[in-house]
Structures are given as structure tokens and as C-alpha cells.
Tab-separated table of C-alpha atoms in Angstrom:
chain	number	residue	atom	x	y	z
P	26	MET	CA	24.201	5.297	-20.302
P	27	SER	CA	22.091	2.293	-21.671
P	28	GLY	CA	19.186	1.606	-19.821
P	29	LEU	CA	20.400	-2.029	-18.668
P	30	LYS	CA	23.833	-0.479	-17.171
P	31	ARG	CA	21.709	2.257	-15.531
P	32	GLU	CA	19.253	-0.386	-14.060
P	33	GLY	CA	22.339	-2.459	-13.004
P	34	ASP	CA	23.781	0.387	-11.253
P	35	THR	CA	20.790	1.386	-9.503
P	36	VAL	CA	20.563	-2.479	-8.218
P	37	GLN	CA	23.593	-2.484	-6.934
P	38	ARG	CA	23.258	0.852	-5.302
P	39	LEU	CA	20.022	-0.630	-3.600
P	40	ASP	CA	22.108	-3.731	-2.643
P	41	ALA	CA	24.696	-1.382	-0.932
P	42	LEU	CA	22.138	0.449	0.836
P	43	ARG	CA	20.416	-2.392	2.452
P	44	GLY	CA	24.070	-4.047	3.258
P	45	THR	CA	24.587	-7.677	4.591
P	46	THR	CA	20.870	-8.631	5.236
P	47	PRO	CA	18.943	-10.368	2.478
P	48	PRO	CA	16.132	-7.982	1.004
P	49	ARG	CA	12.749	-8.052	3.019
P	50	PRO	CA	10.138	-9.379	0.782
P	51	HIS	CA	6.818	-7.071	0.194
P	52	ASP	CA	3.579	-8.275	1.008
P	53	ALA	CA	0.416	-6.502	0.302
P	54	ARG	CA	0.179	-4.804	3.622
P	55	ALA	CA	3.670	-3.407	2.973
P	56	ILE	CA	2.807	-2.276	-0.567
P	57	ALA	CA	-0.192	-0.479	0.598
P	58	ALA	CA	1.735	1.444	3.275
P	59	LEU	CA	3.806	3.093	0.346
P	60	ALA	CA	0.647	4.254	-1.097
P	61	ALA	CA	-0.109	5.886	2.407
P	62	ASN	CA	2.919	8.185	2.243
P	63	PRO	CA	4.037	8.771	-1.583
P	64	GLY	CA	5.962	11.592	-0.903
P	65	CYS	CA	8.374	10.213	1.638
P	66	THR	CA	11.926	9.667	-0.063
P	67	ARG	CA	13.354	7.890	3.120
P	68	ARG	CA	10.654	5.250	2.829
P	69	ALA	CA	11.039	4.911	-1.062
P	70	LEU	CA	14.860	4.198	-0.664
P	71	MET	CA	14.279	2.041	2.129
P	72	ASP	CA	11.580	-0.128	0.759
P	73	GLY	CA	13.122	-0.196	-2.708
P	74	ALA	CA	16.248	-1.594	-0.880
P	75	GLY	CA	14.247	-4.171	0.955
P	76	VAL	CA	15.420	-2.880	4.341
P	77	ASP	CA	14.203	-4.400	7.214
P	78	LYS	CA	12.762	-1.086	8.938
P	79	ASP	CA	11.224	-2.738	11.704
P	80	ALA	CA	14.826	-3.938	13.009
P	81	ALA	CA	16.451	-0.600	12.187
P	82	ALA	CA	13.535	1.128	14.243
P	83	ARG	CA	14.534	-1.463	17.347
P	84	HIS	CA	18.122	-0.823	16.943
P	85	LEU	CA	17.608	2.758	17.118
P	86	GLY	CA	15.562	2.737	20.065
P	87	PHE	CA	12.211	3.580	18.640
P	88	PRO	CA	10.281	0.366	18.029
P	89	ALA	CA	6.742	0.813	16.619
P	90	PRO	CA	4.030	-0.799	18.387
P	91	PHE	CA	2.602	-2.593	15.173
P	92	GLY	CA	1.211	-6.152	14.891
P	93	GLN	CA	-2.206	-7.803	15.816
P	94	SER	CA	-2.928	-9.306	18.946
P	95	PRO	CA	-3.337	-13.138	19.038
P	96	PHE	CA	-7.005	-12.442	19.923
P	97	ALA	CA	-7.750	-10.223	17.172
P	98	ILE	CA	-5.820	-12.759	14.719
P	99	THR	CA	-7.761	-15.379	16.127
P	100	ARG	CA	-11.096	-13.560	15.788
P	101	GLY	CA	-10.130	-12.713	12.208
P	102	ASN	CA	-9.842	-16.354	11.099
P	103	VAL	CA	-12.958	-17.719	12.576
P	104	PHE	CA	-14.905	-14.596	10.796
P	105	GLU	CA	-12.969	-15.701	7.514
P	106	SER	CA	-13.782	-19.184	8.024
P	107	LEU	CA	-17.499	-18.347	8.616
P	108	VAL	CA	-17.695	-16.228	5.348
P	109	LYS	CA	-15.807	-19.058	3.292
P	110	ALA	CA	-17.856	-21.780	4.829
P	111	ASP	CA	-19.587	-24.473	2.514
P	112	GLY	CA	-17.714	-23.226	-0.690
P	113	CYS	CA	-18.519	-19.500	0.209
P	114	ALA	CA	-22.097	-19.881	0.517
P	115	GLU	CA	-22.652	-16.759	2.825
P	116	LEU	CA	-20.298	-14.665	0.571
P	117	LEU	CA	-22.527	-15.814	-2.580
P	118	ARG	CA	-25.833	-14.555	-0.841
P	119	MET	CA	-24.041	-11.145	-0.004
P	120	LEU	CA	-22.662	-10.798	-3.763
P	121	ARG	CA	-26.161	-11.488	-4.946
P	122	GLU	CA	-27.853	-8.930	-3.126
P	123	LEU	CA	-24.838	-6.236	-3.534
P	124	LEU	CA	-24.364	-6.917	-7.233
P	125	GLY	CA	-27.593	-7.805	-8.005
P	126	LEU	CA	-26.597	-11.004	-9.421
P	127	PRO	CA	-29.327	-13.361	-10.941
P	128	ILE	CA	-27.596	-16.578	-10.209
P	129	ALA	CA	-28.125	-19.369	-7.804
P	130	GLU	CA	-24.606	-20.455	-7.508
P	131	VAL	CA	-21.143	-20.216	-8.823
P	132	ALA	CA	-18.189	-22.319	-9.445
P	133	TYR	CA	-15.540	-22.568	-6.707
P	134	HIS	CA	-11.746	-22.888	-7.066
P	135	ASP	CA	-9.515	-22.976	-4.160
P	136	VAL	CA	-6.028	-22.069	-5.747
P	137	GLU	CA	-4.301	-22.919	-2.766
P	138	ASN	CA	-4.796	-26.664	-3.100
P	139	VAL	CA	-2.450	-27.190	-5.998
P	140	GLY	CA	0.573	-26.570	-3.885
P	141	ALA	CA	2.651	-23.437	-3.312
P	142	HIS	CA	5.054	-23.739	-6.246
P	143	LEU	CA	2.307	-24.222	-8.651
P	144	ARG	CA	-0.180	-21.403	-7.332
P	145	HIS	CA	0.689	-18.765	-9.726
P	146	ALA	CA	0.807	-20.621	-12.819
P	147	HIS	CA	-2.330	-21.866	-11.589
P	148	THR	CA	-3.949	-18.502	-10.982
P	149	ARG	CA	-2.842	-17.063	-14.379
P	150	ALA	CA	-4.451	-20.232	-16.016
P	151	LEU	CA	-7.693	-19.909	-14.529
P	152	ILE	CA	-7.635	-16.087	-14.900
P	153	ASP	CA	-7.062	-16.409	-18.449
P	154	ARG	CA	-9.511	-18.837	-18.997
P	155	ALA	CA	-12.346	-17.093	-16.968
P	156	ALA	CA	-11.351	-13.653	-19.078
P	157	ARG	CA	-11.507	-15.423	-22.564
P	158	ASP	CA	-14.767	-17.481	-21.927
P	159	ALA	CA	-16.706	-14.380	-20.310
P	160	GLN	CA	-19.735	-16.897	-19.555
P	161	ASP	CA	-22.554	-15.876	-17.440
P	162	ALA	CA	-21.700	-18.552	-14.732
P	163	GLY	CA	-19.785	-16.941	-11.963
P	164	THR	CA	-16.650	-18.025	-10.453
P	165	LEU	CA	-15.181	-17.716	-6.908
P	166	TYR	CA	-11.205	-17.930	-6.917
P	167	ASP	CA	-9.910	-18.721	-3.149
P	168	HIS	CA	-6.249	-17.590	-2.368
P	169	PRO	CA	-5.044	-16.689	-5.635
P	170	LEU	CA	-1.422	-16.017	-5.817
P	171	LEU	CA	-0.633	-12.895	-7.632
P	172	THR	CA	2.628	-10.646	-8.289
P	173	LEU	CA	3.688	-6.983	-8.548
P	174	GLN	CA	7.258	-5.390	-9.514
P	175	ILE	CA	8.486	-3.388	-6.924
P	176	ALA	CA	11.510	-1.562	-7.758
P	177	GLY	CA	12.637	-4.091	-10.288
P	178	HIS	CA	11.868	-7.288	-7.730
P	179	THR	CA	8.954	-9.316	-7.908
P	180	ALA	CA	6.510	-9.312	-4.915
P	181	TYR	CA	4.385	-12.423	-4.600
P	182	LEU	CA	0.843	-11.426	-2.812
P	183	GLU	CA	-0.552	-14.459	-1.161
P	184	PRO	CA	-3.821	-12.901	-0.015
P	185	ASP	CA	-6.636	-14.374	2.013
P	186	VAL	CA	-8.745	-12.880	-0.648
P	187	VAL	CA	-11.244	-14.098	-2.931
P	188	ALA	CA	-11.414	-12.775	-6.899
P	189	PHE	CA	-15.102	-13.006	-7.923
P	190	GLN	CA	-15.566	-13.209	-11.707
P	191	LEU	CA	-18.894	-13.134	-13.414
P	192	GLY	CA	-19.377	-12.609	-17.483
P	193	GLY	CA	-15.621	-11.748	-17.704
P	194	ARG	CA	-15.758	-8.847	-14.936
P	195	PHE	CA	-13.698	-9.388	-11.857
P	196	HIS	CA	-14.380	-8.110	-8.174
P	197	ILE	CA	-11.797	-8.163	-5.542
P	198	VAL	CA	-13.319	-9.332	-2.159
P	199	GLU	CA	-11.380	-8.128	0.666
P	200	ILE	CA	-12.463	-9.768	4.168
P	201	LYS	CA	-11.608	-7.770	7.415
P	202	SER	CA	-12.650	-8.367	10.979
P	203	PHE	CA	-13.397	-4.581	12.146
P	204	ALA	CA	-16.885	-4.301	12.740
P	205	VAL	CA	-19.576	-2.199	10.998
P	206	ILE	CA	-21.471	-0.719	13.947
P	207	ASP	CA	-24.831	1.001	12.879
P	208	GLY	CA	-23.661	1.257	9.404
P	209	GLN	CA	-20.690	2.997	10.420
P	210	ALA	CA	-17.029	1.523	10.601
P	211	ASP	CA	-13.726	3.206	11.900
P	212	PRO	CA	-12.641	5.423	8.968
P	213	ALA	CA	-8.869	4.813	9.339
P	214	ALA	CA	-9.465	0.899	9.308
P	215	VAL	CA	-11.506	1.326	6.182
P	216	ALA	CA	-8.843	3.599	4.720
P	217	ALA	CA	-6.365	0.959	5.239
P	218	ALA	CA	-8.464	-1.740	3.823
P	219	ALA	CA	-8.868	0.126	0.675
P	220	ARG	CA	-5.518	0.591	0.224
P	221	GLN	CA	-4.640	-3.145	0.659
P	222	ALA	CA	-7.577	-4.064	-1.828
P	223	ALA	CA	-6.117	-1.643	-4.284
P	224	VAL	CA	-2.760	-3.467	-4.326
P	225	TYR	CA	-4.692	-6.624	-5.172
P	226	VAL	CA	-6.803	-5.024	-7.886
P	227	LEU	CA	-3.520	-3.478	-9.567
P	228	ALA	CA	-1.917	-6.709	-9.251
P	229	LEU	CA	-5.194	-8.431	-10.840
P	230	ARG	CA	-5.211	-5.866	-13.805
P	231	THR	CA	-1.528	-6.368	-14.445
P	232	LEU	CA	-2.132	-9.955	-14.768
P	233	LEU	CA	-4.815	-9.518	-17.132
P	234	GLU	CA	-2.948	-7.176	-19.254
P	235	ASP	CA	0.119	-9.499	-19.256
P	236	LEU	CA	-2.268	-12.023	-20.519
P	237	GLY	CA	-3.195	-9.819	-23.330
P	238	HIS	CA	-6.478	-9.058	-21.773
P	239	ASP	CA	-8.304	-5.445	-20.956
P	240	PRO	CA	-7.020	-4.740	-17.418
P	241	LEU	CA	-10.178	-2.459	-16.740
P	242	LYS	CA	-12.379	-5.985	-16.666
P	243	VAL	CA	-11.053	-5.716	-13.167
P	244	SER	CA	-13.453	-3.143	-11.213
P	245	HIS	CA	-12.143	-0.605	-9.160
P	246	GLU	CA	-14.908	-1.205	-6.825
P	247	VAL	CA	-13.961	-3.836	-4.550
P	248	VAL	CA	-16.387	-5.682	-2.227
P	249	LEU	CA	-15.379	-5.427	1.499
P	250	VAL	CA	-16.791	-7.610	4.146
P	251	CYS	CA	-16.682	-7.064	7.759
P	252	PRO	CA	-18.862	-8.391	10.787
P	253	GLU	CA	-22.148	-6.257	11.488
P	254	ASN	CA	-22.530	-4.914	15.020
P	255	PHE	CA	-21.279	-6.923	17.920
P	256	ALA	CA	-21.940	-10.359	16.279
P	257	ASN	CA	-20.357	-12.600	13.603
P	258	ARG	CA	-22.639	-11.832	10.824
P	259	PRO	CA	-21.150	-10.644	8.010
P	260	VAL	CA	-22.079	-7.701	5.800
P	261	ALA	CA	-20.769	-6.564	2.373
P	262	THR	CA	-20.324	-2.899	0.790
P	263	LEU	CA	-18.636	-1.770	-2.177
P	264	VAL	CA	-15.732	0.738	-1.996
P	265	ASP	CA	-14.305	2.747	-4.506
P	266	VAL	CA	-10.424	2.572	-4.721
P	267	ARG	CA	-9.706	4.681	-7.770
P	268	ARG	CA	-7.924	7.155	-5.684
P	269	GLN	CA	-6.042	4.453	-4.049
P	270	LEU	CA	-4.797	3.047	-7.365
P	271	ALA	CA	-3.611	6.282	-8.684
P	272	VAL	CA	-1.404	6.905	-5.414
P	273	LEU	CA	-0.015	3.458	-5.576
P	274	ARG	CA	0.662	3.841	-9.491
P	275	ARG	CA	2.376	6.951	-8.807
P	276	GLN	CA	4.704	5.452	-5.774
P	277	LEU	CA	5.560	2.070	-7.726
P	278	THR	CA	6.566	4.225	-10.624
P	279	ARG	CA	8.639	6.503	-8.314
P	280	MET	CA	10.064	3.546	-7.046
P	281	THR	CA	11.310	2.337	-10.592
P	282	THR	CA	13.096	5.694	-11.208
P	283	LEU	CA	14.896	5.489	-7.672
P	284	ASP	CA	18.249	6.410	-9.705
P	285	ARG	CA	17.013	9.854	-9.467
P	286	LEU	CA	16.849	9.685	-5.514
P	287	LEU	CA	20.123	7.447	-5.508
P	288	ALA	CA	21.788	10.323	-7.257
P	289	ASP	CA	21.560	13.007	-4.609
P	290	LEU	CA	23.006	10.446	-1.977
P	291	PRO	CA	26.470	10.389	-0.690
P	292	ASP	CA	28.308	6.998	-2.474
P	293	ASP	CA	29.150	5.617	1.064
P	294	LEU	CA	25.651	5.850	2.343
P	295	THR	CA	24.451	2.458	3.757
P	296	PHE	CA	21.502	1.442	6.177
P	297	ASP	CA	23.403	-1.784	6.970
P	298	LEU	CA	22.655	-2.996	10.539
P	299	ARG	CA	25.899	-5.211	10.375
P	300	PRO	CA	24.369	-8.082	12.424
P	301	GLY	CA	26.840	-10.406	14.327
P	302	GLU	CA	26.840	-14.016	14.152
P	303	ASP	CA	23.828	-14.102	16.523
P	304	GLY	CA	21.967	-12.031	14.010
P	305	ARG	CA	21.779	-9.215	16.304
P	306	PRO	CA	22.617	-5.482	14.869
P	307	THR	CA	26.200	-4.307	15.745
P	308	ARG	CA	26.071	-0.851	14.046
P	309	PRO	CA	26.371	1.956	16.295
P	310	VAL	CA	23.188	3.679	16.867
P	311	ALA	CA	24.390	6.953	16.358
P	312	GLU	CA	26.075	5.787	12.854
P	313	LEU	CA	22.979	4.569	11.606
P	314	ALA	CA	20.736	7.605	12.583
P	315	ASP	CA	23.164	9.961	10.831
P	316	ALA	CA	22.673	7.873	7.815
P	317	LEU	CA	18.739	8.174	8.054
P	318	HIS	CA	19.314	11.825	8.783
P	319	ARG	CA	20.954	12.088	5.475
P	320	THR	CA	17.228	11.200	3.792
P	321	THR	CA	14.543	13.453	3.595
P	322	ALA	CA	11.336	11.951	5.425
P	323	ARG	CA	7.831	13.124	5.096
P	324	TYR	CA	6.763	12.607	8.625
P	325	ALA	CA	2.745	13.311	9.293
P	326	PRO	CA	0.629	11.737	11.990
P	327	ASP	CA	-0.639	9.138	10.156
P	328	CYS	CA	2.820	7.393	9.921
P	329	LEU	CA	1.994	6.226	13.229
P	330	SER	CA	-0.191	3.389	12.049
P	331	THR	CA	1.642	2.809	8.773
P	332	CYS	CA	5.231	2.906	8.985
P	333	ASP	CA	7.764	1.178	11.293
P	334	LEU	CA	10.111	4.236	11.468
P	335	CYS	CA	7.185	6.651	12.602
P	336	PHE	CA	8.744	7.343	16.303
P	337	PHE	CA	12.385	7.880	14.682
P	338	CYS	CA	10.803	10.275	12.428
P	339	ARG	CA	8.627	11.917	14.479
P	340	ASP	CA	11.454	12.413	17.044
P	341	GLU	CA	13.314	14.257	14.269
P	342	ALA	CA	10.417	16.490	13.161
P	343	ARG	CA	10.398	17.597	16.652
P	344	GLN	CA	13.875	18.460	17.133
P	345	GLU	CA	13.758	20.126	13.775
P	346	GLY	CA	10.780	22.391	15.140
P	347	ALA	CA	8.202	21.311	12.947
P	348	SER	CA	5.311	21.850	14.986
P	349	ASP	CA	2.796	22.747	12.543
P	350	LEU	CA	2.637	19.686	10.377
P	351	LEU	CA	-0.318	19.020	8.229
P	352	GLY	CA	-2.596	15.488	8.561
P	353	ARG	CA	-1.615	13.736	5.173
P	354	GLN	CA	-5.278	14.031	3.793
P	355	VAL	CA	-4.973	17.719	3.537
P	356	ARG	CA	-1.136	17.433	2.814
P	357	ASP	CA	-1.810	15.154	-0.335
P	358	GLU	CA	-5.011	17.689	-1.322
P	359	LEU	CA	-2.456	20.505	-1.339
P	360	GLY	CA	0.177	18.671	-3.550
P	361	GLY	CA	2.308	17.699	-1.019
P	362	VAL	CA	2.605	20.896	0.985
P	363	ALA	CA	3.935	19.642	4.586
P	364	SER	CA	3.096	22.484	6.871
P	365	VAL	CA	1.172	25.679	7.799
P	366	ALA	CA	4.266	27.554	7.190
P	367	GLU	CA	4.844	26.457	3.885
P	368	ALA	CA	1.308	26.623	2.663
P	369	LEU	CA	1.516	30.448	3.769
P	370	GLY	CA	4.682	31.016	2.049
P	371	LEU	CA	3.095	29.734	-1.317
P	372	ALA	CA	-0.018	31.746	-0.733
P	373	ASP	CA	2.102	35.002	0.299
P	374	GLY	CA	4.320	34.291	-2.767
P	375	VAL	CA	7.534	34.605	-0.703
P	376	ARG	CA	8.232	30.825	-0.983
P	377	ASP	CA	8.931	29.285	-4.548
P	378	PRO	CA	6.868	25.970	-5.400
P	379	ALA	CA	8.785	22.937	-5.570
P	380	GLU	CA	8.223	20.716	-8.720
P	381	GLY	CA	4.628	19.748	-8.871
P	382	GLN	CA	3.520	22.282	-6.348
P	383	GLU	CA	2.803	25.151	-9.313
P	384	GLU	CA	-0.863	24.452	-9.382
P	385	ILE	CA	-1.362	24.479	-6.065
P	386	ALA	CA	0.720	27.470	-5.486
P	387	ARG	CA	-1.648	29.184	-7.665
P	388	LEU	CA	-4.522	28.234	-6.112
P	389	LEU	CA	-3.246	29.515	-2.610
P	390	ARG	CA	-2.317	32.758	-4.014
P	391	ASN	CA	-5.766	33.198	-5.576
P	392	ALA	CA	-7.163	32.058	-2.105
P	393	GLU	CA	-5.238	34.468	-0.353
P	394	ARG	CA	-6.387	37.216	-2.773
P	395	LEU	CA	-9.982	36.555	-2.285
P	396	ARG	CA	-9.158	36.742	1.662
P	397	ARG	CA	-7.541	40.084	1.564
P	398	GLU	CA	-10.262	41.174	-0.771
P	399	CYS	CA	-13.109	40.036	1.686
P	400	LEU	CA	-11.329	41.869	4.464
P	401	THR	CA	-11.241	45.475	2.851
């Protein structure tokens, strides 16, 4: 089968999975969530097809409590305005201190001012010129419009983020409203911010590569700006997102090879909600649940903060008796080993490792051997 025909068949199959509703567009937050659970086949298929997981969860009776409160949104907007006031004067002060910049002022471009239909082209032109000139003068780019390919579809990213360039080197600046108290921030919030910033880093690197420049001109260290303590005074810190970038690349690559996952599904499988004239789903709940059960999920407690289907998958895992699930950080460090029972089976040699688990299985067997030697 030719590559074009296979790609066309994959697109048709993904359209059939989604059904009669238009594909849900991906934003940076949604793409970052993909990287939070790279081994979940169910999520890869639903996101690749553009299925509205929130609508599916609500129809199934398992709505997820996502979304910010109006107070949090207002606070975030006020803080962002403070950081960007007067041509990002406060941000420039922090960048000078954090990056050791010997510059008094920088140029400022608000890409949003050119109009939505021109923003991506204008962003490309500005970034291309900056990468070619590589002058010592710094430049701040506000509201750049970036793109990423997600399962064959172009996702337009419209971040409230600043790209800072100095001497041909770019830094992504991520502005968040969660507080840093006594030098410490909520680890979960920082991890989520790092995943989202990694999306922007990858998108900007992709843009530079498309323009014929070295993608590594975009630093893997992003500038995270948050309010300090209980005031609105901003503080900046560098966050290394190399790990998040690696996971994100693996997941996006996996979504470009969805034909392998689709090959294991029944031809008539669909997640179509069959919305009526009023837009409400008409598909029987049990029928939709059965369709989802035919795909493999990789539920972990961390899903409760990243996926719309978290409560449905948690209920499924409980019914299957999965009471020994490992947290995602441990699971990822163990090469995708999902439970205590699976880890012990690999360590004892009574369970064959899945594809990609050969190395971790060897390490677990060695650890078990050392444990027994210490007990004798």
C-alpha cells in the first residue's frame, strides 16, 4: 500500500471514529495533556480523531470538574497585564536578572495587532528575520501564532506567551498566575506549566526548522513567571523542559502512526455521539461505553487533572480490580509498567515483557536477584 493511500485510509478511519461532529481543535493545553499520558491508546485515538472527550464524558455520566473559576481567570488576566505593561518593562527587568543580559531595553512586537488572518505569516516573517540577523539587540514577540501537526491536522496555537530573542537565541516565556510562596510552587502546577511550555518550544523549533534555521536556537530552558508570595509582584525562574519535549515528541510521533492502533479495532467501531437537531447526544450510553471499552486505557491517578474521561476510566479500572496502579511518574520511570503486580511479575520472570519493556524487565530481575541475595 502506498504512503498516500495509507494516509488517506487513516484519515477516513479517524473521521469514522469521530462520527458526525466536526473535529475538536487542539490548543497548547490539550497538546500538553497528550504528553501527560503517552501510553494511553484510548486517548491517542480519541485525540487523533478530534473527539470531544468532555461531551463524551458528560453523556456517559462521568463529567470531569475541569476549568478555571471566573475569579482565577480574572486574577490571571490582571497578573499578565502587569507583567506585560509598558512594553513588558517588568518582564525585561526579570530577564536581565535571570539571564544576565547586559541590555537596557529591547524592541517589542505585538503580533496580535496585525489581525488574526495574518498572524501566522507575520510570526514566520519576524522569527525568520530575527534568526538571520542574530544581532545583539533583544526583541520581545507578544502573541505569536505558532503551529504543530497533530495526527495529520494543523493545530494553531494562540498562546498568551512571549518569545524573547537575543543574538539569534530564543526563549519561551510562560506567564502563570499560581503563586510561588517562600521560593516553592505547587509541583503539579509547575509540571503542567512545563508540559505546556514544551509545546511552544517544539512549535517554535519546528518553525525555525521549516525556515531553514537550526531548531536548537530555541532554548530548552523556558522562563516561568509567577506571582511571588501573596502579592502580585512577579518573579521569574528557568525551567528545563527537555524531558517534557522528549515525551511530547514520542506521543506526536505515535499519533502519526495511528494506523497501527486502528488496525487492532473492529471496522464498525465509532465514538459518534449522534447529536440531534438540538446538539444533544442521542446515542445510547451503554453503546458508547461499550465502544470505549474496546480500546485500551492507561489510567493513573494523575489523569484526574489532565483528561476529561478520567472518572470513566477510573471507574473502569476499579471494576477490573486494578487497585495497585502505580503513579504516572513511577510508571514512566519503569517503562510503562502499570501496576505493582506487573512489576513483580517482570521481576520474578513469570511475566514476559511487552515491546519496549525488555530493558526495564532486565533491571527489575537484577533488582530482585540482589534483594534475595541480601536476604540470604
